[in-house]
Every structure is written in structure tokens, then in C-alpha cells.
Amino acid sequence: MNAGVANLVISLGAMQLARKIPFDDPVVLNYVRIGYVAVQVIVLAVFYYVSLTIKKKNDQTVLKYVEPASPMSQEEPKLVTTTVRDYDLSETSKLLRSTYMGIAMMAVMHIYFHFTQPLFIQGLMGLKNIYDAKPVAIHILGRPATGDLKRPFKAPSMFGAPSGPQTDAAAIAEAEKRVGKKDE
């Protein structure tokens, strides 16, 4: 099942389950708060452990790909040359930023607007996001970096094929020619 569809199904199921939870009871609400905080601490700890594992492996294999330009901009696609270590660390950093943004949004929603059901739903989604994270699959679960886990990672799409950086030799050669022309 596609990750986007799975997220939608889990969210809808969690919303139905959250309707049955008595959030008016302060004891239940405190347990949900504790559960949410515990899940977020686990998520942050897992991503920290993944970054330590990446640094420990120190894979200096060169990785070249062409990063597509933004759809609304006039700029050309750019060539990116990095190492597997640096690429995995940047992907883990993106996951951490996403987690921090989710925590900040949930704090505003719960503290300022007094929403309680999203605490329960985001607690479940945090665990699913750990499982779906590609650096976690490679460095903790030990899956080989082939297929969907091949670097650079493709962005999943709800409809159609996944999109992402181009790794074919023709696209890399074309980008290298553009970079060479700009340097002259």
C-alpha cells in the first residue's frame, strides 16, 4: 500500500477510535498527553540513534544526482555531488525538522486552542513515521539500499510514479556540461 494512502487510512481509523475516548476525563487526558510526549521522545531518540549510526558507518561513497528545479521557477536543475554519509545525514535532518514542526504545531493546537483528539492521532502517526523513514529502514532495520530505498530517495506520490532526483548518466552528463559552461 502506498505510504500516503496508509497515512490516510490510519488517520481516519484513529479519528474514529479517538471519538470513543473520553477526553473530558482529566485522568484520561493526562494519559493521552503522556503517551504523546513518550512517542515524540521515542521518535527523536530513534532519529538521533540513526544519525549516530550513519556517522559511525562513515560511508564515503560518492553520490551524484540531478536535483530537479522547482516547478514554478525559471532556474535549471542542479547537479549535486555528495557522499552517502552526508546524504543520509541530510535526510535524517529533514525528518528531525519535520518532527519538531509537528511538535510545535501540536503544542499550539493543544495549549492555545485546547484540541485534544490530535494528540492521540499524532501519537499513532509518529510511530508510523518511524517505520516509514528510509534512513531508519536502512540503518536500523538493516534493509538493503535497493528499490525504494536506493539513494537518492524518490518522493512518494499518491497518484502515479514517485518523483525525485534523476540518477541516470545522461541527466548527470547534461548537468555537468551546464556547470562547465557557467564556470568558463
mmCIF file of N, CA and C in Angstrom, residues 11-122:
data_model
loop_
_atom_site.group_PDB
_atom_site.id
_atom_site.type_symbol
_atom_site.label_atom_id
_atom_site.label_comp_id
_atom_site.label_asym_id
_atom_site.label_seq_id
_atom_site.Cartn_x
_atom_site.Cartn_y
_atom_site.Cartn_z
ATOM 1 N N SER A 11 -5.057 7.632 9.789
ATOM 2 C CA SER A 11 -5.636 8.854 10.368
ATOM 3 C C SER A 11 -7.145 8.733 10.539
ATOM 4 N N LEU A 12 -7.810 8.238 9.503
ATOM 5 C CA LEU A 12 -9.264 8.084 9.596
ATOM 6 C C LEU A 12 -9.654 7.062 10.664
ATOM 7 N N GLY A 13 -8.923 5.963 10.727
ATOM 8 C CA GLY A 13 -9.187 4.960 11.763
ATOM 9 C C GLY A 13 -8.935 5.512 13.155
ATOM 10 N N ALA A 14 -7.849 6.275 13.303
ATOM 11 C CA ALA A 14 -7.528 6.866 14.608
ATOM 12 C C ALA A 14 -8.565 7.900 15.012
ATOM 13 N N MET A 15 -9.096 8.649 14.036
ATOM 14 C CA MET A 15 -10.148 9.628 14.363
ATOM 15 C C MET A 15 -11.400 8.932 14.877
ATOM 16 N N GLN A 16 -11.751 7.815 14.255
ATOM 17 C CA GLN A 16 -12.927 7.065 14.711
ATOM 18 C C GLN A 16 -12.693 6.510 16.111
ATOM 19 N N LEU A 17 -11.488 6.021 16.360
ATOM 20 C CA LEU A 17 -11.153 5.499 17.682
ATOM 21 C C LEU A 17 -11.106 6.622 18.716
ATOM 22 N N ALA A 18 -10.594 7.788 18.317
ATOM 23 C CA ALA A 18 -10.490 8.919 19.243
ATOM 24 C C ALA A 18 -11.855 9.431 19.676
ATOM 25 N N ARG A 19 -12.857 9.240 18.844
ATOM 26 C CA ARG A 19 -14.218 9.670 19.226
ATOM 27 C C ARG A 19 -14.739 8.900 20.433
ATOM 28 N N LYS A 20 -14.242 7.687 20.619
ATOM 29 C CA LYS A 20 -14.709 6.846 21.717
ATOM 30 C C LYS A 20 -13.935 7.081 23.019
ATOM 31 N N ILE A 21 -12.876 7.859 22.957
ATOM 32 C CA ILE A 21 -12.064 8.125 24.149
ATOM 33 C C ILE A 21 -12.658 9.316 24.894
ATOM 34 N N PRO A 22 -12.898 9.181 26.200
ATOM 35 C CA PRO A 22 -13.475 10.292 26.976
ATOM 36 C C PRO A 22 -12.411 11.326 27.363
ATOM 37 N N PHE A 23 -12.149 12.273 26.464
ATOM 38 C CA PHE A 23 -11.130 13.287 26.726
ATOM 39 C C PHE A 23 -11.566 14.288 27.785
ATOM 40 N N ASP A 24 -12.838 14.268 28.180
ATOM 41 C CA ASP A 24 -13.324 15.169 29.232
ATOM 42 C C ASP A 24 -12.786 14.761 30.602
ATOM 43 N N ASP A 25 -12.465 13.485 30.743
ATOM 44 C CA ASP A 25 -11.910 12.973 31.998
ATOM 45 C C ASP A 25 -10.444 13.410 32.102
ATOM 46 N N PRO A 26 -10.090 14.168 33.148
ATOM 47 C CA PRO A 26 -8.711 14.663 33.261
ATOM 48 C C PRO A 26 -7.663 13.552 33.357
ATOM 49 N N VAL A 27 -8.020 12.436 33.943
ATOM 50 C CA VAL A 27 -7.075 11.321 34.056
ATOM 51 C C VAL A 27 -6.771 10.756 32.668
ATOM 52 N N VAL A 28 -7.816 10.541 31.881
ATOM 53 C CA VAL A 28 -7.631 10.028 30.521
ATOM 54 C C VAL A 28 -6.832 11.021 29.689
ATOM 55 N N LEU A 29 -7.147 12.303 29.812
ATOM 56 C CA LEU A 29 -6.434 13.334 29.064
ATOM 57 C C LEU A 29 -4.949 13.351 29.431
ATOM 58 N N ASN A 30 -4.642 13.197 30.704
ATOM 59 C CA ASN A 30 -3.241 13.165 31.118
ATOM 60 C C ASN A 30 -2.522 11.936 30.556
ATOM 61 N N TYR A 31 -3.201 10.791 30.505
ATOM 62 C CA TYR A 31 -2.594 9.596 29.915
ATOM 63 C C TYR A 31 -2.325 9.800 28.420
ATOM 64 N N VAL A 32 -3.243 10.457 27.735
ATOM 65 C CA VAL A 32 -3.038 10.732 26.306
ATOM 66 C C VAL A 32 -1.873 11.699 26.130
ATOM 67 N N ARG A 33 -1.777 12.703 26.984
ATOM 68 C CA ARG A 33 -0.647 13.639 26.922
ATOM 69 C C ARG A 33 0.676 12.916 27.155
ATOM 70 N N ILE A 34 0.696 12.068 28.177
ATOM 71 C CA ILE A 34 1.912 11.308 28.479
ATOM 72 C C ILE A 34 2.279 10.399 27.310
ATOM 73 N N GLY A 35 1.274 9.764 26.725
ATOM 74 C CA GLY A 35 1.521 8.899 25.567
ATOM 75 C C GLY A 35 2.086 9.676 24.392
ATOM 76 N N TYR A 36 1.536 10.856 24.115
ATOM 77 C CA TYR A 36 2.028 11.682 23.009
ATOM 78 C C TYR A 36 3.476 12.097 23.246
ATOM 79 N N VAL A 37 3.768 12.579 24.445
ATOM 80 C CA VAL A 37 5.134 13.016 24.759
ATOM 81 C C VAL A 37 6.095 11.829 24.680
ATOM 82 N N ALA A 38 5.674 10.667 25.180
ATOM 83 C CA ALA A 38 6.531 9.479 25.135
ATOM 84 C C ALA A 38 6.840 9.081 23.690
ATOM 85 N N VAL A 39 5.844 9.121 22.825
ATOM 86 C CA VAL A 39 6.060 8.776 21.420
ATOM 87 C C VAL A 39 7.011 9.768 20.769
ATOM 88 N N GLN A 40 6.851 11.054 21.052
ATOM 89 C CA GLN A 40 7.730 12.048 20.445
ATOM 90 C C GLN A 40 9.168 11.898 20.944
ATOM 91 N N VAL A 41 9.344 11.553 22.210
ATOM 92 C CA VAL A 41 10.688 11.298 22.735
ATOM 93 C C VAL A 41 11.294 10.080 22.048
ATOM 94 N N ILE A 42 10.494 9.039 21.833
ATOM 95 C CA ILE A 42 10.978 7.844 21.133
ATOM 96 C C ILE A 42 11.376 8.194 19.706
ATOM 97 N N VAL A 43 10.552 8.974 19.006
ATOM 98 C CA VAL A 43 10.850 9.373 17.624
ATOM 99 C C VAL A 43 12.169 10.143 17.572
ATOM 100 N N LEU A 44 12.331 11.116 18.457
ATOM 101 C CA LEU A 44 13.561 11.909 18.466
ATOM 102 C C LEU A 44 14.769 11.045 18.813
ATOM 103 N N ALA A 45 14.602 10.123 19.759
ATOM 104 C CA ALA A 45 15.708 9.235 20.139
ATOM 105 C C ALA A 45 16.097 8.310 18.983
ATOM 106 N N VAL A 46 15.122 7.798 18.258
ATOM 107 C CA VAL A 46 15.412 6.922 17.119
ATOM 108 C C VAL A 46 16.165 7.691 16.040
ATOM 109 N N PHE A 47 15.724 8.908 15.720
ATOM 110 C CA PHE A 47 16.411 9.694 14.696
ATOM 111 C C PHE A 47 17.825 10.079 15.147
ATOM 112 N N TYR A 48 18.001 10.340 16.437
ATOM 113 C CA TYR A 48 19.337 10.628 16.955
ATOM 114 C C TYR A 48 20.226 9.390 16.829
ATOM 115 N N TYR A 49 19.674 8.225 17.155
ATOM 116 C CA TYR A 49 20.434 6.982 17.045
ATOM 117 C C TYR A 49 20.792 6.697 15.588
ATOM 118 N N VAL A 50 19.876 6.982 14.667
ATOM 119 C CA VAL A 50 20.150 6.790 13.241
ATOM 120 C C VAL A 50 21.310 7.691 12.813
ATOM 121 N N SER A 51 21.306 8.948 13.265
ATOM 122 C CA SER A 51 22.400 9.853 12.889
ATOM 123 C C SER A 51 23.734 9.375 13.463
ATOM 124 N N LEU A 52 23.726 8.829 14.677
ATOM 125 C CA LEU A 52 24.953 8.271 15.243
ATOM 126 C C LEU A 52 25.429 7.065 14.442
ATOM 127 N N THR A 53 24.496 6.224 14.025
ATOM 128 C CA THR A 53 24.836 5.052 13.221
ATOM 129 C C THR A 53 25.425 5.455 11.878
ATOM 130 N N ILE A 54 24.851 6.469 11.248
ATOM 131 C CA ILE A 54 25.358 6.963 9.964
ATOM 132 C C ILE A 54 26.782 7.483 10.145
ATOM 133 N N LYS A 55 27.017 8.252 11.193
ATOM 134 C CA LYS A 55 28.352 8.796 11.440
ATOM 135 C C LYS A 55 29.355 7.687 11.735
ATOM 136 N N LYS A 56 28.898 6.653 12.432
ATOM 137 C CA LYS A 56 29.783 5.530 12.766
ATOM 138 C C LYS A 56 30.162 4.739 11.518
ATOM 139 N N LYS A 57 29.206 4.515 10.613
ATOM 140 C CA LYS A 57 29.495 3.788 9.365
ATOM 141 C C LYS A 57 30.419 4.596 8.458
ATOM 142 N N ASN A 58 30.238 5.921 8.418
ATOM 143 C CA ASN A 58 31.076 6.838 7.658
ATOM 144 C C ASN A 58 31.283 6.378 6.209
ATOM 145 N N ASP A 59 30.187 6.114 5.518
ATOM 146 C CA ASP A 59 30.228 5.663 4.124
ATOM 147 C C ASP A 59 30.559 6.845 3.220
ATOM 148 N N GLN A 60 31.766 6.851 2.660
ATOM 149 C CA GLN A 60 32.240 7.965 1.834
ATOM 150 C C GLN A 60 32.042 7.706 0.344
ATOM 151 N N THR A 61 31.134 6.790 -0.013
ATOM 152 C CA THR A 61 30.832 6.523 -1.414
ATOM 153 C C THR A 61 30.233 7.777 -2.047
ATOM 154 N N VAL A 62 30.758 8.150 -3.219
ATOM 155 C CA VAL A 62 30.286 9.364 -3.895
ATOM 156 C C VAL A 62 28.907 9.105 -4.494
ATOM 157 N N LEU A 63 28.044 10.077 -4.327
ATOM 158 C CA LEU A 63 26.670 10.004 -4.826
ATOM 159 C C LEU A 63 26.410 11.239 -5.685
ATOM 160 N N LYS A 64 26.109 11.020 -6.968
ATOM 161 C CA LYS A 64 25.810 12.124 -7.884
ATOM 162 C C LYS A 64 24.382 11.986 -8.371
ATOM 163 N N TYR A 65 23.685 13.118 -8.392
ATOM 164 C CA TYR A 65 22.327 13.130 -8.928
ATOM 165 C C TYR A 65 21.978 14.545 -9.343
ATOM 166 N N VAL A 66 20.921 14.652 -10.134
ATOM 167 C CA VAL A 66 20.451 15.950 -10.610
ATOM 168 C C VAL A 66 19.164 16.283 -9.864
ATOM 169 N N GLU A 67 19.239 17.339 -9.071
ATOM 170 C CA GLU A 67 18.084 17.799 -8.297
ATOM 171 C C GLU A 67 17.169 18.587 -9.222
ATOM 172 N N PRO A 68 15.895 18.182 -9.367
ATOM 173 C CA PRO A 68 15.005 18.913 -10.269
ATOM 174 C C PRO A 68 14.738 20.334 -9.768
ATOM 175 N N ALA A 69 14.512 21.227 -10.719
ATOM 176 C CA ALA A 69 14.199 22.616 -10.374
ATOM 177 C C ALA A 69 12.773 22.699 -9.834
ATOM 178 N N SER A 70 12.497 23.747 -9.103
ATOM 179 C CA SER A 70 11.135 23.972 -8.611
ATOM 180 C C SER A 70 10.198 24.152 -9.794
ATOM 181 N N PRO A 71 8.980 23.636 -9.714
ATOM 182 C CA PRO A 71 8.070 23.727 -10.852
ATOM 183 C C PRO A 71 7.741 25.159 -11.277
ATOM 184 N N MET A 72 7.708 26.096 -10.374
ATOM 185 C CA MET A 72 7.309 27.458 -10.701
ATOM 186 C C MET A 72 8.493 28.388 -10.955
ATOM 187 N N SER A 73 9.720 27.880 -10.827
ATOM 188 C CA SER A 73 10.879 28.747 -11.014
ATOM 189 C C SER A 73 11.451 28.615 -12.419
ATOM 190 N N GLN A 74 12.288 29.556 -12.792
ATOM 191 C CA GLN A 74 12.915 29.550 -14.106
ATOM 192 C C GLN A 74 14.313 28.939 -14.071
ATOM 193 N N GLU A 75 14.778 28.541 -12.905
ATOM 194 C CA GLU A 75 16.133 28.013 -12.798
ATOM 195 C C GLU A 75 16.218 26.594 -13.362
ATOM 196 N N GLU A 76 17.423 26.195 -13.699
ATOM 197 C CA GLU A 76 17.664 24.875 -14.278
ATOM 198 C C GLU A 76 17.918 23.865 -13.164
ATOM 199 N N PRO A 77 17.731 22.578 -13.466
ATOM 200 C CA PRO A 77 18.079 21.555 -12.476
ATOM 201 C C PRO A 77 19.557 21.630 -12.131
ATOM 202 N N LYS A 78 19.915 21.330 -10.884
ATOM 203 C CA LYS A 78 21.317 21.460 -10.493
ATOM 204 C C LYS A 78 21.916 20.101 -10.151
ATOM 205 N N LEU A 79 23.184 19.981 -10.432
ATOM 206 C CA LEU A 79 23.943 18.769 -10.151
ATOM 207 C C LEU A 79 24.377 18.782 -8.699
ATOM 208 N N VAL A 80 24.161 17.679 -8.009
ATOM 209 C CA VAL A 80 24.563 17.554 -6.614
ATOM 210 C C VAL A 80 25.557 16.400 -6.512
ATOM 211 N N THR A 81 26.712 16.676 -5.943
ATOM 212 C CA THR A 81 27.721 15.654 -5.688
ATOM 213 C C THR A 81 27.955 15.628 -4.190
ATOM 214 N N THR A 82 27.706 14.484 -3.574
ATOM 215 C CA THR A 82 27.827 14.347 -2.130
ATOM 216 C C THR A 82 28.289 12.929 -1.813
ATOM 217 N N THR A 83 28.342 12.605 -0.542
ATOM 218 C CA THR A 83 28.651 11.237 -0.131
ATOM 219 C C THR A 83 27.392 10.612 0.451
ATOM 220 N N VAL A 84 27.397 9.305 0.551
ATOM 221 C CA VAL A 84 26.251 8.604 1.126
ATOM 222 C C VAL A 84 26.051 9.050 2.573
ATOM 223 N N ARG A 85 27.141 9.240 3.304
ATOM 224 C CA ARG A 85 27.061 9.681 4.704
ATOM 225 C C ARG A 85 26.360 11.037 4.798
ATOM 226 N N ASP A 86 26.808 11.993 3.996
ATOM 227 C CA ASP A 86 26.229 13.331 4.054
ATOM 228 C C ASP A 86 24.773 13.338 3.590
ATOM 229 N N TYR A 87 24.472 12.531 2.564
ATOM 230 C CA TYR A 87 23.098 12.466 2.073
ATOM 231 C C TYR A 87 22.170 11.890 3.146
ATOM 232 N N ASP A 88 22.592 10.795 3.780
ATOM 233 C CA ASP A 88 21.756 10.191 4.820
ATOM 234 C C ASP A 88 21.588 11.121 6.018
ATOM 235 N N LEU A 89 22.664 11.841 6.374
ATOM 236 C CA LEU A 89 22.544 12.794 7.476
ATOM 237 C C LEU A 89 21.583 13.928 7.134
ATOM 238 N N SER A 90 21.608 14.392 5.885
ATOM 239 C CA SER A 90 20.681 15.463 5.498
ATOM 240 C C SER A 90 19.238 14.960 5.499
ATOM 241 N N GLU A 91 19.023 13.726 5.065
ATOM 242 C CA GLU A 91 17.668 13.158 5.096
ATOM 243 C C GLU A 91 17.183 12.984 6.535
ATOM 244 N N THR A 92 18.066 12.554 7.426
ATOM 245 C CA THR A 92 17.694 12.410 8.836
ATOM 246 C C THR A 92 17.405 13.780 9.442
ATOM 247 N N SER A 93 18.164 14.790 9.032
ATOM 248 C CA SER A 93 17.919 16.152 9.500
ATOM 249 C C SER A 93 16.544 16.642 9.050
ATOM 250 N N LYS A 94 16.146 16.315 7.826
ATOM 251 C CA LYS A 94 14.809 16.683 7.342
ATOM 252 C C LYS A 94 13.730 16.016 8.192
ATOM 253 N N LEU A 95 13.950 14.757 8.543
ATOM 254 C CA LEU A 95 12.983 14.046 9.381
ATOM 255 C C LEU A 95 12.886 14.696 10.762
ATOM 256 N N LEU A 96 14.027 15.100 11.320
ATOM 257 C CA LEU A 96 14.019 15.768 12.623
ATOM 258 C C LEU A 96 13.280 17.102 12.557
ATOM 259 N N ARG A 97 13.545 17.893 11.507
ATOM 260 C CA ARG A 97 12.842 19.178 11.358
ATOM 261 C C ARG A 97 11.342 18.962 11.236
ATOM 262 N N SER A 98 10.943 17.938 10.511
ATOM 263 C CA SER A 98 9.525 17.621 10.362
ATOM 264 C C SER A 98 8.911 17.264 11.716
ATOM 265 N N THR A 99 9.644 16.511 12.509
ATOM 266 C CA THR A 99 9.154 16.138 13.840
ATOM 267 C C THR A 99 9.030 17.369 14.735
ATOM 268 N N TYR A 100 10.034 18.239 14.705
ATOM 269 C CA TYR A 100 9.981 19.466 15.518
ATOM 270 C C TYR A 100 8.804 20.349 15.112
ATOM 271 N N MET A 101 8.563 20.470 13.809
ATOM 272 C CA MET A 101 7.425 21.271 13.342
ATOM 273 C C MET A 101 6.101 20.668 13.813
ATOM 274 N N GLY A 102 5.999 19.346 13.755
ATOM 275 C CA GLY A 102 4.794 18.680 14.234
ATOM 276 C C GLY A 102 4.568 18.910 15.716
ATOM 277 N N ILE A 103 5.641 18.854 16.496
ATOM 278 C CA ILE A 103 5.530 19.096 17.942
ATOM 279 C C ILE A 103 5.093 20.540 18.198
ATOM 280 N N ALA A 104 5.673 21.483 17.465
ATOM 281 C CA ALA A 104 5.302 22.897 17.646
ATOM 282 C C ALA A 104 3.839 23.129 17.285
ATOM 283 N N MET A 105 3.406 22.556 16.162
ATOM 284 C CA MET A 105 2.007 22.722 15.753
ATOM 285 C C MET A 105 1.065 22.077 16.770
ATOM 286 N N MET A 106 1.439 20.917 17.277
ATOM 287 C CA MET A 106 0.593 20.228 18.252
ATOM 288 C C MET A 106 0.549 21.017 19.559
ATOM 289 N N ALA A 107 1.646 21.642 19.942
ATOM 290 C CA ALA A 107 1.649 22.455 21.160
ATOM 291 C C ALA A 107 0.683 23.627 21.014
ATOM 292 N N VAL A 108 0.707 24.285 19.861
ATOM 293 C CA VAL A 108 -0.215 25.404 19.636
ATOM 294 C C VAL A 108 -1.656 24.900 19.629
ATOM 295 N N MET A 109 -1.893 23.814 18.916
ATOM 296 C CA MET A 109 -3.267 23.295 18.827
ATOM 297 C C MET A 109 -3.810 22.858 20.183
ATOM 298 N N HIS A 110 -2.949 22.261 21.010
ATOM 299 C CA HIS A 110 -3.435 21.744 22.292
ATOM 300 C C HIS A 110 -3.459 22.821 23.375
ATOM 301 N N ILE A 111 -2.395 23.593 23.473
ATOM 302 C CA ILE A 111 -2.315 24.572 24.560
ATOM 303 C C ILE A 111 -3.181 25.801 24.280
ATOM 304 N N TYR A 112 -3.122 26.306 23.055
ATOM 305 C CA TYR A 112 -3.836 27.548 22.742
ATOM 306 C C TYR A 112 -5.290 27.286 22.350
ATOM 307 N N PHE A 113 -5.527 26.283 21.495
ATOM 308 C CA PHE A 113 -6.878 26.024 21.013
ATOM 309 C C PHE A 113 -7.594 24.913 21.779
ATOM 310 N N HIS A 114 -6.910 24.221 22.672
ATOM 311 C CA HIS A 114 -7.473 23.170 23.524
ATOM 312 C C HIS A 114 -8.013 21.977 22.740
ATOM 313 N N PHE A 115 -7.392 21.640 21.620
ATOM 314 C CA PHE A 115 -7.754 20.426 20.876
ATOM 315 C C PHE A 115 -7.084 19.238 21.549
ATOM 316 N N THR A 116 -7.843 18.166 21.746
ATOM 317 C CA THR A 116 -7.281 17.000 22.429
ATOM 318 C C THR A 116 -7.157 15.773 21.523
ATOM 319 N N GLN A 117 -8.091 15.583 20.600
ATOM 320 C CA GLN A 117 -8.037 14.402 19.737
ATOM 321 C C GLN A 117 -6.760 14.322 18.897
ATOM 322 N N PRO A 118 -6.229 15.433 18.381
ATOM 323 C CA PRO A 118 -4.997 15.327 17.592
ATOM 324 C C PRO A 118 -3.807 14.773 18.371
ATOM 325 N N LEU A 119 -3.800 14.923 19.699
ATOM 326 C CA LEU A 119 -2.717 14.326 20.487
ATOM 327 C C LEU A 119 -2.676 12.819 20.275
ATOM 328 N N PHE A 120 -3.830 12.198 20.340
ATOM 329 C CA PHE A 120 -3.929 10.744 20.176
ATOM 330 C C PHE A 120 -3.537 10.338 18.751
ATOM 331 N N ILE A 121 -4.073 11.057 17.774
ATOM 332 C CA ILE A 121 -3.827 10.710 16.370
ATOM 333 C C ILE A 121 -2.351 10.898 16.022
ATOM 334 N N GLN A 122 -1.753 12.018 16.447
ATOM 335 C CA GLN A 122 -0.353 12.275 16.125
ATOM 336 C C GLN A 122 0.590 11.343 16.879
#
